[in-house]
Amino acid sequence: MKDTQTRRISAIEPSIFATMSQLAIKHKAVNLGQGFPDFDGPSWIVDAFVEALRTAKNQYAPMPGIQRLRNAVAGYHKTFYDLDWNAETDITVTAGATESLFSAMLALLDPGDEVILFEPYYDSYYANCLLAGAAPVCVTLHAPEFRIDASELAAAITPRTRMIIVNNPHNPTGRMFSRDELDIVADLARRHDLLVLSDEVYEFLTFDGNTHIPFATLPGMRERTVTVSSTGKTFGMTGWKIGYTIAAGRLSDAVRTVHQFATFAVNTPGQHAMAHGLEQLSEYLPEFRATYQRKRDLLFEGLRESTLRAILPQGTYFMMVRLPEGSEGDVDCATRLVTERRVAVIPPSVFYQNSEEGRSMLRLCFAKTDETLREGMARLQDC
Ligand SMILES: Cc1ncc(COP(=O)(O)O)c(C=O)c1O
């Protein structure tokens, strides 16, 4: 039999999240690795889902998503960001942000195009580049500040560059890029006629009064940007897989062409429930942010006693910690922690192609109950 695997997938490594979660289950470890809450989202959203199930919202949704959810997305973009989107044409509901990213990259990249990723990167960007036949080109955000470096970014652009992927707030570093850093990207996108794929799934997970800057609000960027977000992150319901893309005109048409055949339509009752959620965003957000900020502080303070040096995140539910000088690399350390200390973490070197910096750090997730966090911190002391 011929080789059953295509060249397209041969360079894609198994996901580190699956590997670490399997080890966590095997060793009955406390899981500070994979990025999802170990507590439930709001019960009033669950009630809205049940209500939708019971009122016959159970057949296919329209391909771009139910109107009410698209209106709710357009509504909060107007209220919070003063961005005007046409809910009819510009917003597409997808099977999580994951499908948004996949559909956008398949739709907008041709084989041979180059795509700039900032490393450490969220792993699906790299895999999607390869699936689209495009070439990922990585630019490092150097620890511990993880700032966008204008000259390194400019040097990575070639005549084949087609897209820059920005993730803000940034997984895994917790950085929220400043207006100046985002302007660097926008200037280059304008100058070299590039598209920007802006992954803003953590747009509401922001701390210390920092405000999120949607990339599409930068001068000239509305027409060049495909924005991706996810109700799974906003409402702590990652299992429902309801995300969306926002893009103008032909960009949106292109994304819908892939979405039509990759997924077609996303589960209908969940869309009704998430529309209800987004309609209550202003009332919901203060407590949501306060809860996560408290968890961030609990972990950050708790780690002061340990040999790990935590880097305070401004957003997301991730925290990077630096390993003590002279320790083993991150993969060995994470493997030892899960097998011996029974605490699972993510080794971030898998999110880099160029730099070795990931080898001296670990990524922790604090979307966990206080009890899980305390137990995890106890197991990380003197590691
Ligand atoms: C940066 C980033 N983008 C996208 C996703 C995927 O989101 P979803 O669960 O909505 O598919 C995640 C999930 O961890 C993420 O961290």
Tab-separated table of C-alpha atoms and ligand atoms in Angstrom:
chain	number	residue	atom	x	y	z
A	1	MET	CA	0.000	0.000	0.000
A	2	LYS	CA	1.164	3.537	-0.736
A	3	ASP	CA	2.061	5.793	2.202
A	4	THR	CA	-1.272	6.824	3.693
A	5	GLN	CA	-0.028	10.185	4.921
A	6	THR	CA	0.317	13.264	2.749
A	7	ARG	CA	3.388	15.482	2.701
A	8	ARG	CA	1.053	18.163	4.034
A	9	ILE	CA	0.635	16.461	7.398
A	10	SER	CA	4.005	14.767	7.726
A	11	ALA	CA	5.601	17.800	9.419
A	12	ILE	CA	2.812	18.192	11.987
A	13	GLU	CA	3.829	16.908	15.416
A	14	PRO	CA	1.284	15.422	17.873
A	15	SER	CA	-0.115	18.173	20.107
A	16	ILE	CA	1.701	18.655	23.407
A	17	PHE	CA	-1.670	19.249	25.109
A	18	ALA	CA	-2.886	15.743	24.308
A	19	THR	CA	0.414	14.215	25.453
A	20	MET	CA	0.481	16.119	28.759
A	21	SER	CA	-3.199	15.522	29.486
A	22	GLN	CA	-2.739	11.760	28.953
A	23	LEU	CA	0.199	11.777	31.372
A	24	ALA	CA	-1.830	13.835	33.839
A	25	ILE	CA	-4.636	11.254	33.796
A	26	LYS	CA	-2.217	8.320	34.044
A	27	HIS	CA	-0.451	9.798	37.096
A	28	LYS	CA	-3.604	11.311	38.634
A	29	ALA	CA	-1.858	14.677	38.484
A	30	VAL	CA	-3.187	18.123	39.314
A	31	ASN	CA	-3.569	19.652	35.853
A	32	LEU	CA	-2.144	23.174	35.492
A	33	GLY	CA	-1.325	22.367	31.878
A	34	GLN	CA	-4.187	22.491	29.415
A	35	GLY	CA	-5.934	25.831	29.010
A	36	PHE	CA	-9.476	25.403	30.191
A	37	PRO	CA	-11.326	25.976	33.460
A	38	ASP	CA	-11.844	23.044	35.824
A	39	PHE	CA	-15.039	24.749	37.044
A	40	ASP	CA	-18.288	25.356	35.232
A	41	GLY	CA	-19.351	28.471	33.346
A	42	PRO	CA	-22.386	30.562	34.400
A	43	SER	CA	-25.539	28.579	35.205
A	44	TRP	CA	-27.736	31.221	33.536
A	45	ILE	CA	-26.056	30.380	30.220
A	46	VAL	CA	-26.646	26.677	30.799
A	47	ASP	CA	-30.303	27.566	31.478
A	48	ALA	CA	-30.439	29.450	28.169
A	49	PHE	CA	-29.057	26.373	26.375
A	50	VAL	CA	-31.698	24.125	27.987
A	51	GLU	CA	-34.394	26.647	27.094
A	52	ALA	CA	-33.217	26.584	23.447
A	53	LEU	CA	-33.260	22.764	23.445
A	54	ARG	CA	-36.803	22.769	24.804
A	55	THR	CA	-38.098	25.364	22.363
A	56	ALA	CA	-37.160	23.473	19.234
A	57	LYS	CA	-33.912	25.273	18.382
A	58	ASN	CA	-32.508	21.956	17.250
A	59	GLN	CA	-32.198	22.016	13.461
A	60	TYR	CA	-29.340	23.349	11.332
A	61	ALA	CA	-28.476	26.960	11.978
A	62	PRO	CA	-27.876	29.209	8.964
A	63	MET	CA	-24.356	28.752	7.545
A	64	PRO	CA	-22.987	32.086	8.911
A	65	GLY	CA	-24.621	31.579	12.328
A	66	ILE	CA	-27.954	32.630	13.827
A	67	GLN	CA	-28.821	36.269	13.332
A	68	ARG	CA	-29.214	36.955	17.056
A	69	LEU	CA	-25.661	35.844	17.835
A	70	ARG	CA	-24.192	37.812	14.926
A	71	ASN	CA	-26.140	40.871	16.092
A	72	ALA	CA	-24.788	40.384	19.615
A	73	VAL	CA	-21.195	40.257	18.321
A	74	ALA	CA	-21.722	43.364	16.180
A	75	GLY	CA	-23.407	45.006	19.194
A	76	TYR	CA	-20.521	44.577	21.603
A	77	HIS	CA	-17.963	45.624	18.971
A	78	LYS	CA	-19.903	48.866	18.593
A	79	THR	CA	-20.368	49.437	22.323
A	80	PHE	CA	-16.887	48.504	23.529
A	81	TYR	CA	-14.680	49.285	20.521
A	82	ASP	CA	-16.716	51.707	18.386
A	83	LEU	CA	-16.301	49.330	15.439
A	84	ASP	CA	-19.133	49.083	12.926
A	85	TRP	CA	-19.651	45.647	11.405
A	86	ASN	CA	-22.467	44.438	9.209
A	87	ALA	CA	-23.894	41.425	11.055
A	88	GLU	CA	-25.291	40.133	7.753
A	89	THR	CA	-22.010	39.988	5.856
A	90	ASP	CA	-19.032	40.420	8.207
A	91	ILE	CA	-19.595	37.976	11.072
A	92	THR	CA	-19.421	34.191	10.777
A	93	VAL	CA	-20.026	31.792	13.650
A	94	THR	CA	-17.582	28.873	13.603
A	95	ALA	CA	-16.844	25.691	15.539
A	96	GLY	CA	-14.655	27.466	18.070
A	97	ALA	CA	-11.857	29.877	17.295
A	98	THR	CA	-9.993	26.785	16.112
A	99	GLU	CA	-12.220	26.506	13.051
A	100	SER	CA	-12.063	30.266	12.490
A	101	LEU	CA	-8.276	30.061	12.307
A	102	PHE	CA	-8.367	27.022	10.041
A	103	SER	CA	-10.985	28.494	7.698
A	104	ALA	CA	-9.250	31.870	7.524
A	105	MET	CA	-5.857	30.373	6.730
A	106	LEU	CA	-7.179	27.893	4.168
A	107	ALA	CA	-9.185	30.687	2.566
A	108	LEU	CA	-6.492	33.353	2.433
A	109	LEU	CA	-3.190	31.555	1.892
A	110	ASP	CA	-1.862	30.030	-1.291
A	111	PRO	CA	0.832	27.348	-1.341
A	112	GLY	CA	4.214	29.045	-1.104
A	113	ASP	CA	2.948	32.109	0.773
A	114	GLU	CA	4.880	33.010	3.911
A	115	VAL	CA	3.138	33.721	7.200
A	116	ILE	CA	4.773	35.526	10.102
A	117	LEU	CA	4.102	34.071	13.547
A	118	PHE	CA	5.365	35.452	16.816
A	119	GLU	CA	6.981	32.720	18.876
A	120	PRO	CA	6.083	31.368	21.357
A	121	TYR	CA	2.922	30.761	19.286
A	122	TYR	CA	-0.405	29.024	19.808
A	123	ASP	CA	0.269	25.702	18.145
A	124	SER	CA	-2.610	25.632	15.666
A	125	TYR	CA	-1.145	28.581	13.699
A	126	TYR	CA	1.891	26.563	12.739
A	127	ALA	CA	-0.114	23.455	11.839
A	128	ASN	CA	-2.645	25.468	9.813
A	129	CYS	CA	0.155	27.087	7.803
A	130	LEU	CA	1.382	23.642	6.848
A	131	LEU	CA	-2.151	22.445	6.033
A	132	ALA	CA	-2.570	25.454	3.734
A	133	GLY	CA	0.779	24.710	2.045
A	134	ALA	CA	2.158	28.011	3.366
A	135	ALA	CA	5.515	28.543	5.067
A	136	PRO	CA	5.552	29.709	8.704
A	137	VAL	CA	8.297	32.259	9.504
A	138	CYS	CA	8.826	32.859	13.222
A	139	VAL	CA	9.818	36.101	14.948
A	140	THR	CA	10.748	35.722	18.619
A	141	LEU	CA	9.142	37.652	21.469
A	142	HIS	CA	12.125	37.652	23.800
A	143	ALA	CA	11.663	36.752	27.481
A	144	PRO	CA	11.027	38.132	30.003
A	145	GLU	CA	9.287	41.132	28.394
A	146	PHE	CA	8.011	39.388	25.252
A	147	ARG	CA	7.883	42.651	23.270
A	148	ILE	CA	7.459	42.901	19.490
A	149	ASP	CA	10.836	43.936	18.069
A	150	ALA	CA	10.380	46.261	15.080
A	151	SER	CA	13.644	45.423	13.357
A	152	GLU	CA	13.323	41.643	13.790
A	153	LEU	CA	9.793	41.794	12.413
A	154	ALA	CA	10.773	43.966	9.444
A	155	ALA	CA	13.692	41.633	8.653
A	156	ALA	CA	11.362	38.622	8.462
A	157	ILE	CA	9.251	40.129	5.665
A	158	THR	CA	10.006	38.979	2.109
A	159	PRO	CA	8.187	39.420	-1.213
A	160	ARG	CA	6.393	36.129	-0.423
A	161	THR	CA	4.977	37.271	2.915
A	162	ARG	CA	1.174	37.302	2.817
A	163	MET	CA	0.008	37.395	6.434
A	164	ILE	CA	1.035	38.266	9.977
A	165	ILE	CA	-0.699	36.467	12.835
A	166	VAL	CA	-1.154	38.510	15.981
A	167	ASN	CA	-2.511	36.975	19.172
A	168	ASN	CA	-3.439	39.617	21.713
A	169	PRO	CA	-3.749	39.090	24.685
A	170	HIS	CA	-1.075	36.528	24.041
A	171	ASN	CA	-1.046	32.826	24.834
A	172	PRO	CA	1.291	31.605	26.347
A	173	THR	CA	3.029	34.748	27.683
A	174	GLY	CA	0.042	36.705	29.023
A	175	ARG	CA	1.339	39.842	27.271
A	176	MET	CA	-1.034	42.557	26.133
A	177	PHE	CA	0.795	44.349	23.341
A	178	SER	CA	1.025	48.125	23.644
A	179	ARG	CA	-0.426	50.492	21.082
A	180	ASP	CA	3.147	51.190	19.866
A	181	GLU	CA	3.863	47.519	19.268
A	182	LEU	CA	0.585	47.025	17.396
A	183	ASP	CA	1.364	50.113	15.288
A	184	ILE	CA	4.643	48.488	14.226
A	185	VAL	CA	2.671	45.537	12.837
A	186	ALA	CA	0.040	47.774	11.229
A	187	ASP	CA	2.688	49.990	9.555
A	188	LEU	CA	4.385	46.962	8.023
A	189	ALA	CA	1.042	45.463	6.943
A	190	ARG	CA	0.176	48.702	5.134
A	191	ARG	CA	3.607	49.119	3.609
A	192	HIS	CA	3.882	45.530	2.315
A	193	ASP	CA	0.186	44.973	1.566
A	194	LEU	CA	-0.220	42.153	4.108
A	195	LEU	CA	-3.226	40.574	5.788
A	196	VAL	CA	-3.424	40.322	9.556
A	197	LEU	CA	-5.083	37.417	11.319
A	198	SER	CA	-5.836	38.732	14.781
A	199	ASP	CA	-6.622	36.080	17.385
A	200	GLU	CA	-8.391	37.932	20.193
A	201	VAL	CA	-9.947	35.008	22.058
A	202	TYR	CA	-8.739	36.467	25.388
A	203	GLU	CA	-10.075	39.968	24.641
A	204	PHE	CA	-12.003	40.048	27.941
A	205	LEU	CA	-9.451	38.285	30.135
A	206	THR	CA	-7.545	41.447	30.968
A	207	PHE	CA	-6.216	42.568	34.349
A	208	ASP	CA	-5.181	45.640	36.329
A	209	GLY	CA	-7.496	47.873	34.285
A	210	ASN	CA	-5.611	47.187	31.010
A	211	THR	CA	-7.895	47.664	28.018
A	212	HIS	CA	-7.841	45.476	24.949
A	213	ILE	CA	-7.023	47.110	21.604
A	214	PRO	CA	-8.755	45.266	18.734
A	215	PHE	CA	-6.374	45.176	15.789
A	216	ALA	CA	-9.098	46.271	13.355
A	217	THR	CA	-9.304	49.656	15.155
A	218	LEU	CA	-5.797	50.631	13.964
A	219	PRO	CA	-5.635	52.989	10.964
A	220	GLY	CA	-6.238	51.145	7.688
A	221	MET	CA	-6.534	47.769	9.412
A	222	ARG	CA	-10.293	47.195	9.223
A	223	GLU	CA	-9.995	46.125	5.560
A	224	ARG	CA	-6.908	43.916	6.124
A	225	THR	CA	-7.778	42.134	9.343
A	226	VAL	CA	-9.612	38.921	10.072
A	227	THR	CA	-10.473	38.964	13.778
A	228	VAL	CA	-11.118	35.726	15.623
A	229	SER	CA	-12.718	35.294	19.022
A	230	SER	CA	-14.459	32.632	21.096
A	231	THR	CA	-17.395	32.490	23.498
A	232	GLY	CA	-15.658	29.435	24.961
A	233	LYS	CA	-13.025	31.711	26.527
A	234	THR	CA	-15.366	34.593	27.365
A	235	PHE	CA	-17.833	32.401	29.248
A	236	GLY	CA	-15.549	29.594	30.386
A	237	MET	CA	-17.464	27.056	28.261
A	238	THR	CA	-14.708	25.699	26.054
A	239	GLY	CA	-16.596	22.470	25.359
A	240	TRP	CA	-19.363	24.190	23.428
A	241	LYS	CA	-16.954	25.262	20.679
A	242	ILE	CA	-18.668	28.446	19.560
A	243	GLY	CA	-16.307	30.980	18.045
A	244	TYR	CA	-16.563	33.572	15.305
A	245	THR	CA	-14.648	35.525	12.691
A	246	ILE	CA	-15.169	39.182	11.936
A	247	ALA	CA	-13.924	40.538	8.627
A	248	ALA	CA	-15.025	42.973	5.983
A	249	GLY	CA	-16.242	42.221	2.449
A	250	ARG	CA	-14.170	39.835	0.387
A	251	LEU	CA	-12.166	38.581	3.371
A	252	SER	CA	-15.380	37.482	5.038
A	253	ASP	CA	-16.651	35.865	1.809
A	254	ALA	CA	-13.412	33.883	1.558
A	255	VAL	CA	-13.638	32.605	5.148
A	256	ARG	CA	-17.271	31.607	4.584
A	257	THR	CA	-16.314	29.608	1.496
A	258	VAL	CA	-14.167	27.300	3.624
A	259	HIS	CA	-16.550	27.332	6.588
A	260	GLN	CA	-19.399	26.277	4.273
A	261	PHE	CA	-17.626	23.035	3.451
A	262	ALA	CA	-15.538	22.413	6.590
A	263	THR	CA	-18.330	22.776	9.158
A	264	PHE	CA	-21.331	24.402	7.415
A	265	ALA	CA	-23.209	25.277	10.627
A	266	VAL	CA	-22.474	25.320	14.332
A	267	ASN	CA	-24.758	23.790	16.990
A	268	THR	CA	-27.960	25.793	17.169
A	269	PRO	CA	-28.983	25.741	20.864
A	270	GLY	CA	-25.467	26.743	21.911
A	271	GLN	CA	-25.608	29.753	19.602
A	272	HIS	CA	-28.855	30.903	21.212
A	273	ALA	CA	-27.337	30.531	24.676
A	274	MET	CA	-24.181	32.428	23.712
A	275	ALA	CA	-26.213	35.198	22.084
A	276	HIS	CA	-27.957	35.571	25.439
A	277	GLY	CA	-24.547	35.617	27.142
A	278	LEU	CA	-23.084	38.320	24.889
A	279	GLU	CA	-26.205	40.446	25.341
A	280	GLN	CA	-25.387	40.537	29.113
A	281	LEU	CA	-21.662	41.200	28.646
A	282	SER	CA	-21.500	44.547	30.472
A	283	GLU	CA	-23.064	43.081	33.612
A	284	TYR	CA	-21.071	39.848	33.400
A	285	LEU	CA	-17.542	41.125	32.814
A	286	PRO	CA	-16.611	42.831	36.118
A	287	GLU	CA	-17.012	39.656	38.157
A	288	PHE	CA	-15.446	37.496	35.446
A	289	ARG	CA	-12.327	39.651	35.362
A	290	ALA	CA	-12.143	39.975	39.136
A	291	THR	CA	-12.334	36.180	39.554
A	292	TYR	CA	-9.478	35.539	37.140
A	293	GLN	CA	-7.349	38.384	38.470
A	294	ARG	CA	-7.698	36.946	41.961
A	295	LYS	CA	-6.621	33.520	40.675
A	296	ARG	CA	-3.675	35.066	38.860
A	297	ASP	CA	-2.593	36.807	42.061
A	298	LEU	CA	-3.064	33.672	44.149
A	299	LEU	CA	-0.731	31.725	41.845
A	300	PHE	CA	1.772	34.562	41.453
A	301	GLU	CA	2.031	35.158	45.199
A	302	GLY	CA	2.142	31.421	45.961
A	303	LEU	CA	5.059	30.904	43.607
A	304	ARG	CA	7.168	33.544	45.381
A	305	GLU	CA	8.066	30.852	47.913
A	306	SER	CA	9.215	28.462	45.185
A	307	THR	CA	12.367	28.286	43.077
A	308	LEU	CA	10.339	29.295	40.001
A	309	ARG	CA	10.323	32.938	38.859
A	310	ALA	CA	6.827	33.823	37.671
A	311	ILE	CA	6.296	36.519	35.017
A	312	LEU	CA	3.125	38.484	35.827
A	313	PRO	CA	0.608	38.227	32.932
A	314	GLN	CA	-1.492	41.259	31.936
A	315	GLY	CA	-4.133	39.090	30.287
A	316	THR	CA	-5.207	35.475	29.442
A	317	TYR	CA	-5.253	32.687	32.026
A	318	PHE	CA	-1.655	31.656	31.487
A	319	MET	CA	1.524	32.424	33.395
A	320	MET	CA	5.070	31.777	32.245
A	321	VAL	CA	7.569	30.838	34.953
A	322	ARG	CA	11.337	30.696	34.599
A	323	LEU	CA	13.187	27.634	35.788
A	324	PRO	CA	16.118	28.073	38.155
A	325	GLU	CA	19.544	28.537	36.561
A	326	GLY	CA	21.111	25.189	35.591
A	327	SER	CA	17.896	23.114	35.653
A	328	GLU	CA	17.130	20.463	33.111
A	329	GLY	CA	15.226	21.621	29.982
A	330	ASP	CA	11.488	22.314	30.064
A	331	VAL	CA	10.409	18.996	28.488
A	332	ASP	CA	12.400	16.908	30.987
A	333	CYS	CA	11.236	19.113	33.829
A	334	ALA	CA	7.551	18.897	32.789
A	335	THR	CA	7.831	15.118	32.392
A	336	ARG	CA	9.438	14.763	35.826
A	337	LEU	CA	6.830	17.027	37.412
A	338	VAL	CA	3.902	15.038	36.046
A	339	THR	CA	5.355	11.601	36.795
A	340	GLU	CA	7.018	12.298	40.181
A	341	ARG	CA	5.250	15.340	41.643
A	342	ARG	CA	1.962	14.639	39.928
A	343	VAL	CA	1.442	18.158	38.630
A	344	ALA	CA	0.981	18.730	34.892
A	345	VAL	CA	2.388	21.858	33.183
A	346	ILE	CA	3.202	22.709	29.563
A	347	PRO	CA	6.821	22.847	28.317
A	348	PRO	CA	6.820	25.929	26.076
A	349	SER	CA	9.817	25.028	23.895
A	350	VAL	CA	7.263	23.298	21.626
A	351	PHE	CA	5.894	26.761	20.777
A	352	TYR	CA	9.233	27.941	19.331
A	353	GLN	CA	11.054	27.188	16.086
A	354	ASN	CA	14.055	29.530	16.299
A	355	SER	CA	14.835	30.456	19.863
A	356	GLU	CA	15.954	28.184	22.715
A	357	GLU	CA	14.353	30.496	25.283
A	358	GLY	CA	11.392	28.167	25.836
A	359	ARG	CA	13.693	25.543	27.316
A	360	SER	CA	14.126	27.540	30.507
A	361	MET	CA	10.421	28.202	31.173
A	362	LEU	CA	7.140	26.429	31.920
A	363	ARG	CA	3.581	27.520	31.152
A	364	LEU	CA	0.992	27.262	33.904
A	365	CYS	CA	-2.769	27.773	33.569
A	366	PHE	CA	-4.663	29.422	36.426
A	367	ALA	CA	-8.210	28.798	35.139
A	368	LYS	CA	-8.540	26.379	38.037
A	369	THR	CA	-10.386	26.213	41.355
A	370	ASP	CA	-8.503	27.753	44.273
A	371	GLU	CA	-8.143	24.257	45.678
A	372	THR	CA	-6.492	22.971	42.467
A	373	LEU	CA	-4.215	26.019	42.397
A	374	ARG	CA	-3.151	25.549	46.043
A	375	GLU	CA	-2.483	21.850	45.521
A	376	GLY	CA	-0.578	22.597	42.307
A	377	MET	CA	1.539	25.268	44.018
A	378	ALA	CA	2.357	22.924	46.901
A	379	ARG	CA	3.623	20.362	44.394
A	380	LEU	CA	5.701	22.985	42.582
A	381	GLN	CA	7.628	24.066	45.711
A	382	ASP	CA	11.333	23.125	45.520
A	383	CYS	CA	10.866	21.489	42.153
B	1	LIG	C1	-4.793	31.715	21.416
B	1	LIG	C2	-5.892	30.730	21.207
B	1	LIG	N1	-6.581	30.769	20.061
B	1	LIG	C3	-7.578	29.895	19.816
B	1	LIG	C4	-7.942	28.932	20.742
B	1	LIG	C5	-9.037	27.960	20.421
B	1	LIG	O1	-10.280	28.415	20.854
B	1	LIG	P1	-11.577	27.513	20.754
B	1	LIG	O2	-11.618	26.631	21.950
B	1	LIG	O3	-12.712	28.483	20.701
B	1	LIG	O4	-11.499	26.703	19.500
B	1	LIG	C6	-7.246	28.867	21.951
B	1	LIG	C7	-7.581	27.817	22.952
B	1	LIG	O5	-6.818	27.524	23.841
B	1	LIG	C8	-6.197	29.794	22.186
B	1	LIG	O6	-5.503	29.774	23.333
